Amino acid sequence: MKNIKALDQVNCDMIAELLSLPPWKVPVAAYVCKRCFKKNVGFNGTVFVAGDTVIVAVDGQEIVIQLQEFLSVNGGDNLYSLLAQGICYPIQLKDNGSADTNYWSGFVKDIRRKVILYPSCHDNLLTVVDYMRHLRCFPYELVIPVYPKVGDMVLIQGKSNEDIWHGHIQSVDLLAKMVDLFFYIPSFRNHQDDIYVRETRGRGARNTVHWQSIIGIAEGHWNNPSTWVKKV
C-alpha cells in the first residue's frame, strides 16, 4: 500500500528509544502521510506539511529541522503515536572559520512551531526567523494603533511630555484624520484630580485635533452626562 512504510531495524530502534518501548513492541511498518494538524500550536491549531521548517524539542533542547513525513506508530494495545521524521541542519564553524553543515536524521514527537530560514548571500549561514515564538514579556511597550471614534475619551499630547490633555470626541473626519472634541479638565469644585468636567462651554469650546496628537484611550467612566471619572 502507498501509505504504509516498512521500518528497518535502525528506525525501529530509534522509535523504541523515543517512545520508551522495548524494541519488540515497535511494528515493522507504519502508516505515513505528508501533513498533520496540531491543535495546540498557534491560533486554533496549525497544519504542518512535509518540507516545512520547524522547531522541535529533542532531549530538552530546541532545534531546527525540515520535516520529511509523519508516521503513525502502534505502540501496543492500539495506542498510536504520531511521529515526525526530519533532517536537522545545525550550522557549525570549522577551524578556519568557514561554515560546516552536519546532517542529522531522526524521529521527533514534540513539534513546537514553524520557522523560516533565510540563506545568506555571502556564506552558508542561515538566519532563523522564529515568528511563532511566544514571549512572556516584550522588550518594549506594545502599542496597538486604533481608529478614534465618537464618544471616546482620548489622551492628547501637549507641548511637553508631561502636558497631557483629556478630550471627548464629538466627530471624526476619516479623510482628513482629524477629530472634533471637547477638552476636559479636573474639577476645581470637587478638588479631586480624578473627576473631570468640560473646560469651557459654548461654541468656542469645540476643538479640532489631528490624529497624530492622540496618544491613547483614557480609562474611566461617566458618573453623569457632564462628569467623567478617571480610573485610578
PDB file of C-alpha atoms in Angstrom:
ATOM      1  CA  MET A   1       0.000   0.000   0.000  1.00  0.00           C
ATOM      2  CA  LYS A   2       1.184   3.505  -0.831  1.00  0.00           C
ATOM      3  CA  ASN A   3       0.583   4.912   2.674  1.00  0.00           C
ATOM      4  CA  ILE A   4       2.312   2.061   4.517  1.00  0.00           C
ATOM      5  CA  LYS A   5       6.063   2.261   5.070  1.00  0.00           C
ATOM      6  CA  ALA A   6       8.318  -0.591   6.157  1.00  0.00           C
ATOM      7  CA  LEU A   7      10.590   0.253   9.089  1.00  0.00           C
ATOM      8  CA  ASP A   8      14.122  -1.104   9.108  1.00  0.00           C
ATOM      9  CA  GLN A   9      15.920  -2.093  12.301  1.00  0.00           C
ATOM     10  CA  VAL A  10      17.644   1.275  12.663  1.00  0.00           C
ATOM     11  CA  ASN A  11      14.325   3.131  12.503  1.00  0.00           C
ATOM     12  CA  CYS A  12      12.695   0.663  14.894  1.00  0.00           C
ATOM     13  CA  ASP A  13      15.476   1.183  17.439  1.00  0.00           C
ATOM     14  CA  MET A  14      15.177   4.973  17.175  1.00  0.00           C
ATOM     15  CA  ILE A  15      11.394   4.839  17.598  1.00  0.00           C
ATOM     16  CA  ALA A  16      11.684   2.447  20.546  1.00  0.00           C
ATOM     17  CA  GLU A  17      14.069   4.846  22.297  1.00  0.00           C
ATOM     18  CA  LEU A  18      11.874   7.853  21.555  1.00  0.00           C
ATOM     19  CA  LEU A  19       8.675   6.210  22.841  1.00  0.00           C
ATOM     20  CA  SER A  20      10.404   4.337  25.698  1.00  0.00           C
ATOM     21  CA  LEU A  21       9.245   0.993  24.313  1.00  0.00           C
ATOM     22  CA  PRO A  22      11.008  -2.359  24.139  1.00  0.00           C
ATOM     23  CA  PRO A  23      12.245  -2.874  20.561  1.00  0.00           C
ATOM     24  CA  TRP A  24       9.999  -5.890  20.022  1.00  0.00           C
ATOM     25  CA  LYS A  25       6.908  -3.712  20.552  1.00  0.00           C
ATOM     26  CA  VAL A  26       7.715  -1.430  17.624  1.00  0.00           C
ATOM     27  CA  PRO A  27       5.875  -2.636  14.492  1.00  0.00           C
ATOM     28  CA  VAL A  28       7.749  -3.387  11.295  1.00  0.00           C
ATOM     29  CA  ALA A  29       5.543  -0.961   9.345  1.00  0.00           C
ATOM     30  CA  ALA A  30       3.745   2.330   9.978  1.00  0.00           C
ATOM     31  CA  TYR A  31       1.155   4.500   8.291  1.00  0.00           C
ATOM     32  CA  VAL A  32       2.759   7.576   6.697  1.00  0.00           C
ATOM     33  CA  CYS A  33       1.393  10.900   5.462  1.00  0.00           C
ATOM     34  CA  LYS A  34       2.729  14.241   4.282  1.00  0.00           C
ATOM     35  CA  ARG A  35       0.788  16.545   6.607  1.00  0.00           C
ATOM     36  CA  CYS A  36      -0.700  16.696  10.079  1.00  0.00           C
ATOM     37  CA  PHE A  37      -2.730  19.084  12.216  1.00  0.00           C
ATOM     38  CA  LYS A  38      -1.705  20.074  15.756  1.00  0.00           C
ATOM     39  CA  LYS A  39      -4.484  21.838  17.621  1.00  0.00           C
ATOM     40  CA  ASN A  40      -2.226  23.057  20.450  1.00  0.00           C
ATOM     41  CA  VAL A  41       0.120  25.075  18.206  1.00  0.00           C
ATOM     42  CA  GLY A  42      -0.676  28.589  17.028  1.00  0.00           C
ATOM     43  CA  PHE A  43      -4.134  30.150  16.920  1.00  0.00           C
ATOM     44  CA  ASN A  44      -6.803  27.430  16.613  1.00  0.00           C
ATOM     45  CA  GLY A  45      -4.131  24.934  15.593  1.00  0.00           C
ATOM     46  CA  THR A  46      -1.524  24.658  12.838  1.00  0.00           C
ATOM     47  CA  VAL A  47      -1.162  22.403   9.797  1.00  0.00           C
ATOM     48  CA  PHE A  48       2.362  21.060   9.309  1.00  0.00           C
ATOM     49  CA  VAL A  49       3.389  19.817   5.863  1.00  0.00           C
ATOM     50  CA  ALA A  50       6.400  17.863   4.650  1.00  0.00           C
ATOM     51  CA  GLY A  51       9.018  20.408   3.637  1.00  0.00           C
ATOM     52  CA  ASP A  52       8.148  22.838   6.447  1.00  0.00           C
ATOM     53  CA  THR A  53      10.981  24.064   8.638  1.00  0.00           C
ATOM     54  CA  VAL A  54      10.063  23.796  12.306  1.00  0.00           C
ATOM     55  CA  ILE A  55      11.448  23.936  15.817  1.00  0.00           C
ATOM     56  CA  VAL A  56      11.192  20.684  17.758  1.00  0.00           C
ATOM     57  CA  ALA A  57      12.219  19.599  21.233  1.00  0.00           C
ATOM     58  CA  VAL A  58      14.924  16.925  21.419  1.00  0.00           C
ATOM     59  CA  ASP A  59      16.352  15.951  24.815  1.00  0.00           C
ATOM     60  CA  GLY A  60      15.145  19.214  26.312  1.00  0.00           C
ATOM     61  CA  GLN A  61      16.758  21.342  23.597  1.00  0.00           C
ATOM     62  CA  GLU A  62      15.045  23.217  20.767  1.00  0.00           C
ATOM     63  CA  ILE A  63      16.499  22.500  17.339  1.00  0.00           C
ATOM     64  CA  VAL A  64      15.525  23.361  13.769  1.00  0.00           C
ATOM     65  CA  ILE A  65      14.590  20.558  11.374  1.00  0.00           C
ATOM     66  CA  GLN A  66      12.993  20.220   7.968  1.00  0.00           C
ATOM     67  CA  LEU A  67      10.040  17.839   8.040  1.00  0.00           C
ATOM     68  CA  GLN A  68      10.082  14.869   5.664  1.00  0.00           C
ATOM     69  CA  GLU A  69       7.000  12.868   6.639  1.00  0.00           C
ATOM     70  CA  PHE A  70       4.725  11.841   9.507  1.00  0.00           C
ATOM     71  CA  LEU A  71       4.312   8.324  10.870  1.00  0.00           C
ATOM     72  CA  SER A  72       1.506   6.831  12.929  1.00  0.00           C
ATOM     73  CA  VAL A  73       3.108   4.093  15.041  1.00  0.00           C
ATOM     74  CA  ASN A  74       1.185   1.488  17.020  1.00  0.00           C
ATOM     75  CA  GLY A  75       2.924   1.153  20.364  1.00  0.00           C
ATOM     76  CA  GLY A  76       0.715  -1.720  21.507  1.00  0.00           C
ATOM     77  CA  ASP A  77      -2.897  -2.038  22.675  1.00  0.00           C
ATOM     78  CA  ASN A  78      -3.895   0.088  19.657  1.00  0.00           C
ATOM     79  CA  LEU A  79      -2.269   3.161  21.234  1.00  0.00           C
ATOM     80  CA  TYR A  80      -0.916   5.140  18.305  1.00  0.00           C
ATOM     81  CA  SER A  81       1.754   7.839  18.455  1.00  0.00           C
ATOM     82  CA  LEU A  82       2.187  10.449  15.744  1.00  0.00           C
ATOM     83  CA  LEU A  83       5.857  10.988  14.962  1.00  0.00           C
ATOM     84  CA  ALA A  84       7.598  13.291  12.532  1.00  0.00           C
ATOM     85  CA  GLN A  85      10.726  12.390  10.626  1.00  0.00           C
ATOM     86  CA  GLY A  86      13.044  15.136   9.518  1.00  0.00           C
ATOM     87  CA  ILE A  87      16.550  16.364   8.872  1.00  0.00           C
ATOM     88  CA  CYS A  88      18.382  18.804  11.096  1.00  0.00           C
ATOM     89  CA  TYR A  89      20.956  21.161   9.639  1.00  0.00           C
ATOM     90  CA  PRO A  90      22.957  22.587  12.539  1.00  0.00           C
ATOM     91  CA  ILE A  91      25.395  25.149  11.202  1.00  0.00           C
ATOM     92  CA  GLN A  92      28.859  24.900  12.728  1.00  0.00           C
ATOM     93  CA  LEU A  93      32.128  26.682  12.076  1.00  0.00           C
ATOM     94  CA  LYS A  94      35.306  24.875  11.085  1.00  0.00           C
ATOM     95  CA  ASP A  95      38.705  25.771  12.482  1.00  0.00           C
ATOM     96  CA  ASN A  96      39.311  28.057   9.526  1.00  0.00           C
ATOM     97  CA  GLY A  97      36.067  29.937  10.222  1.00  0.00           C
ATOM     98  CA  SER A  98      34.106  28.540   7.275  1.00  0.00           C
ATOM     99  CA  ALA A  99      30.632  27.095   7.750  1.00  0.00           C
ATOM    100  CA  ASP A 100      30.248  23.339   8.033  1.00  0.00           C
ATOM    101  CA  THR A 101      26.924  21.514   7.706  1.00  0.00           C
ATOM    102  CA  ASN A 102      26.378  18.421   9.837  1.00  0.00           C
ATOM    103  CA  TYR A 103      23.352  16.385   8.785  1.00  0.00           C
ATOM    104  CA  TRP A 104      21.251  14.535  11.360  1.00  0.00           C
ATOM    105  CA  SER A 105      18.175  12.469  10.620  1.00  0.00           C
ATOM    106  CA  GLY A 106      15.737  11.046  13.116  1.00  0.00           C
ATOM    107  CA  PHE A 107      12.254  10.969  14.602  1.00  0.00           C
ATOM    108  CA  VAL A 108      10.602  13.545  16.867  1.00  0.00           C
ATOM    109  CA  LYS A 109       7.236  13.752  18.604  1.00  0.00           C
ATOM    110  CA  ASP A 110       7.265  17.285  20.040  1.00  0.00           C
ATOM    111  CA  ILE A 111       6.865  19.862  17.264  1.00  0.00           C
ATOM    112  CA  ARG A 112       6.809  23.330  18.795  1.00  0.00           C
ATOM    113  CA  ARG A 113       6.269  25.788  15.935  1.00  0.00           C
ATOM    114  CA  LYS A 114       7.147  26.737  12.380  1.00  0.00           C
ATOM    115  CA  VAL A 115      10.132  28.892  11.456  1.00  0.00           C
ATOM    116  CA  ILE A 116      11.518  30.458   8.294  1.00  0.00           C
ATOM    117  CA  LEU A 117      15.123  30.054   7.141  1.00  0.00           C
ATOM    118  CA  TYR A 118      16.772  32.821   5.133  1.00  0.00           C
ATOM    119  CA  PRO A 119      20.054  31.977   3.379  1.00  0.00           C
ATOM    120  CA  SER A 120      22.884  34.479   3.417  1.00  0.00           C
ATOM    121  CA  CYS A 121      24.255  35.833   0.149  1.00  0.00           C
ATOM    122  CA  HIS A 122      27.873  35.739   1.321  1.00  0.00           C
ATOM    123  CA  ASP A 123      28.258  32.422   3.180  1.00  0.00           C
ATOM    124  CA  ASN A 124      26.482  29.194   4.087  1.00  0.00           C
ATOM    125  CA  LEU A 125      24.888  30.535   7.252  1.00  0.00           C
ATOM    126  CA  LEU A 126      21.116  30.525   7.712  1.00  0.00           C
ATOM    127  CA  THR A 127      19.053  33.031   9.678  1.00  0.00           C
ATOM    128  CA  VAL A 128      16.183  31.501  11.677  1.00  0.00           C
ATOM    129  CA  VAL A 129      13.042  33.665  11.814  1.00  0.00           C
ATOM    130  CA  ASP A 130      11.171  32.335  14.856  1.00  0.00           C
ATOM    131  CA  TYR A 131       7.921  34.182  14.142  1.00  0.00           C
ATOM    132  CA  MET A 132       5.617  31.897  16.171  1.00  0.00           C
ATOM    133  CA  ARG A 133       7.604  32.183  19.386  1.00  0.00           C
ATOM    134  CA  HIS A 134       5.640  33.195  22.475  1.00  0.00           C
ATOM    135  CA  LEU A 135       7.282  35.869  24.618  1.00  0.00           C
ATOM    136  CA  ARG A 136       6.324  36.140  28.266  1.00  0.00           C
ATOM    137  CA  CYS A 137       7.215  39.814  28.216  1.00  0.00           C
ATOM    138  CA  PHE A 138       8.140  42.131  25.381  1.00  0.00           C
ATOM    139  CA  PRO A 139      11.415  44.078  25.462  1.00  0.00           C
ATOM    140  CA  TYR A 140       9.361  47.190  24.715  1.00  0.00           C
ATOM    141  CA  GLU A 141       5.869  48.518  25.282  1.00  0.00           C
ATOM    142  CA  LEU A 142       3.424  47.118  22.745  1.00  0.00           C
ATOM    143  CA  VAL A 143       1.420  49.883  21.046  1.00  0.00           C
ATOM    144  CA  ILE A 144      -1.690  48.814  19.131  1.00  0.00           C
ATOM    145  CA  PRO A 145      -2.994  51.536  16.790  1.00  0.00           C
ATOM    146  CA  VAL A 146      -6.760  52.100  16.794  1.00  0.00           C
ATOM    147  CA  TYR A 147      -9.121  54.425  14.964  1.00  0.00           C
ATOM    148  CA  PRO A 148     -10.704  57.053  17.225  1.00  0.00           C
ATOM    149  CA  LYS A 149     -14.477  57.008  17.341  1.00  0.00           C
ATOM    150  CA  VAL A 150     -17.229  59.277  18.571  1.00  0.00           C
ATOM    151  CA  GLY A 151     -17.661  59.045  22.332  1.00  0.00           C
ATOM    152  CA  ASP A 152     -14.059  58.113  23.131  1.00  0.00           C
ATOM    153  CA  MET A 153     -12.269  59.956  25.898  1.00  0.00           C
ATOM    154  CA  VAL A 154      -8.748  60.227  24.486  1.00  0.00           C
ATOM    155  CA  LEU A 155      -5.370  61.422  25.701  1.00  0.00           C
ATOM    156  CA  ILE A 156      -3.933  64.367  23.739  1.00  0.00           C
ATOM    157  CA  GLN A 157      -0.217  65.137  23.720  1.00  0.00           C
ATOM    158  CA  GLY A 158       0.501  68.765  24.604  1.00  0.00           C
ATOM    159  CA  LYS A 159       3.651  70.819  24.055  1.00  0.00           C
ATOM    160  CA  SER A 160       5.708  68.831  26.586  1.00  0.00           C
ATOM    161  CA  ASN A 161       5.791  65.156  27.531  1.00  0.00           C
ATOM    162  CA  GLU A 162       4.077  65.921  30.842  1.00  0.00           C
ATOM    163  CA  ASP A 163       1.386  68.030  29.167  1.00  0.00           C
ATOM    164  CA  ILE A 164      -1.417  65.503  28.597  1.00  0.00           C
ATOM    165  CA  TRP A 165      -4.979  66.645  27.861  1.00  0.00           C
ATOM    166  CA  HIS A 166      -8.232  64.713  28.032  1.00  0.00           C
ATOM    167  CA  GLY A 167     -10.626  65.132  25.115  1.00  0.00           C
ATOM    168  CA  HIS A 168     -14.132  63.784  24.496  1.00  0.00           C
ATOM    169  CA  ILE A 169     -14.574  63.096  20.751  1.00  0.00           C
ATOM    170  CA  GLN A 170     -17.685  64.555  19.116  1.00  0.00           C
ATOM    171  CA  SER A 171     -16.995  63.792  15.436  1.00  0.00           C
ATOM    172  CA  VAL A 172     -14.372  62.031  13.304  1.00  0.00           C
ATOM    173  CA  ASP A 173     -13.100  63.014   9.838  1.00  0.00           C
ATOM    174  CA  LEU A 174     -11.507  59.851   8.419  1.00  0.00           C
ATOM    175  CA  LEU A 175     -10.192  61.514   5.253  1.00  0.00           C
ATOM    176  CA  ALA A 176      -8.535  64.458   6.989  1.00  0.00           C
ATOM    177  CA  LYS A 177      -7.589  62.325  10.019  1.00  0.00           C
ATOM    178  CA  MET A 178      -8.998  64.948  12.353  1.00  0.00           C
ATOM    179  CA  VAL A 179     -11.391  64.807  15.299  1.00  0.00           C
ATOM    180  CA  ASP A 180     -13.587  67.434  16.910  1.00  0.00           C
ATOM    181  CA  LEU A 181     -13.684  67.227  20.680  1.00  0.00           C
ATOM    182  CA  PHE A 182     -14.271  68.983  23.974  1.00  0.00           C
ATOM    183  CA  PHE A 183     -11.370  69.235  26.389  1.00  0.00           C
ATOM    184  CA  TYR A 184     -11.973  68.001  29.930  1.00  0.00           C
ATOM    185  CA  ILE A 185     -10.029  69.170  32.989  1.00  0.00           C
ATOM    186  CA  PRO A 186     -10.004  68.204  36.699  1.00  0.00           C
ATOM    187  CA  SER A 187     -12.950  69.682  38.567  1.00  0.00           C
ATOM    188  CA  PHE A 188     -11.934  72.579  40.832  1.00  0.00           C
ATOM    189  CA  ARG A 189     -15.275  72.399  42.626  1.00  0.00           C
ATOM    190  CA  ASN A 190     -14.649  68.864  43.888  1.00  0.00           C
ATOM    191  CA  HIS A 191     -10.902  69.377  44.424  1.00  0.00           C
ATOM    192  CA  GLN A 192     -10.276  65.879  43.084  1.00  0.00           C
ATOM    193  CA  ASP A 193      -7.838  65.033  40.299  1.00  0.00           C
ATOM    194  CA  ASP A 194      -9.862  62.037  39.123  1.00  0.00           C
ATOM    195  CA  ILE A 195     -13.118  63.930  38.381  1.00  0.00           C
ATOM    196  CA  TYR A 196     -13.186  65.750  35.031  1.00  0.00           C
ATOM    197  CA  VAL A 197     -15.592  68.348  33.624  1.00  0.00           C
ATOM    198  CA  ARG A 198     -15.656  70.297  30.377  1.00  0.00           C
ATOM    199  CA  GLU A 199     -13.055  73.039  30.246  1.00  0.00           C
ATOM    200  CA  THR A 200     -15.343  75.659  28.660  1.00  0.00           C
ATOM    201  CA  ARG A 201     -18.876  75.953  27.338  1.00  0.00           C
ATOM    202  CA  GLY A 202     -20.322  77.420  24.184  1.00  0.00           C
ATOM    203  CA  ARG A 203     -19.344  77.188  20.521  1.00  0.00           C
ATOM    204  CA  GLY A 204     -15.738  78.091  21.182  1.00  0.00           C
ATOM    205  CA  ALA A 205     -15.266  75.065  23.407  1.00  0.00           C
ATOM    206  CA  ARG A 206     -15.123  72.696  20.429  1.00  0.00           C
ATOM    207  CA  ASN A 207     -11.565  71.956  19.257  1.00  0.00           C
ATOM    208  CA  THR A 208     -10.116  70.227  16.198  1.00  0.00           C
ATOM    209  CA  VAL A 209      -7.200  67.855  16.796  1.00  0.00           C
ATOM    210  CA  HIS A 210      -5.129  65.745  14.388  1.00  0.00           C
ATOM    211  CA  TRP A 211      -4.846  62.001  14.975  1.00  0.00           C
ATOM    212  CA  GLN A 212      -1.090  62.285  15.443  1.00  0.00           C
ATOM    213  CA  SER A 213      -1.696  64.137  18.710  1.00  0.00           C
ATOM    214  CA  ILE A 214      -3.804  61.292  20.136  1.00  0.00           C
ATOM    215  CA  ILE A 215      -1.594  59.009  22.225  1.00  0.00           C
ATOM    216  CA  GLY A 216      -4.176  56.676  23.732  1.00  0.00           C
ATOM    217  CA  ILE A 217      -7.635  55.985  25.100  1.00  0.00           C
ATOM    218  CA  ALA A 218      -8.249  57.303  28.614  1.00  0.00           C
ATOM    219  CA  GLU A 219      -9.562  54.790  31.141  1.00  0.00           C
ATOM    220  CA  GLY A 220     -12.543  55.795  33.222  1.00  0.00           C
ATOM    221  CA  HIS A 221     -16.330  56.097  33.239  1.00  0.00           C
ATOM    222  CA  TRP A 222     -19.095  58.677  33.129  1.00  0.00           C
ATOM    223  CA  ASN A 223     -20.518  59.477  36.561  1.00  0.00           C
ATOM    224  CA  ASN A 224     -23.256  61.562  34.913  1.00  0.00           C
ATOM    225  CA  PRO A 225     -23.696  63.266  31.493  1.00  0.00           C
ATOM    226  CA  SER A 226     -21.356  66.119  32.485  1.00  0.00           C
ATOM    227  CA  THR A 227     -18.832  64.420  34.781  1.00  0.00           C
ATOM    228  CA  TRP A 228     -16.186  61.877  33.790  1.00  0.00           C
ATOM    229  CA  VAL A 229     -14.234  59.905  36.421  1.00  0.00           C
ATOM    230  CA  LYS A 230     -10.696  58.776  35.621  1.00  0.00           C
ATOM    231  CA  LYS A 231      -9.702  55.247  36.611  1.00  0.00           C
ATOM    232  CA  VAL A 232      -7.181  55.378  39.448  1.00  0.00           C
TER     233      VAL A 232
END
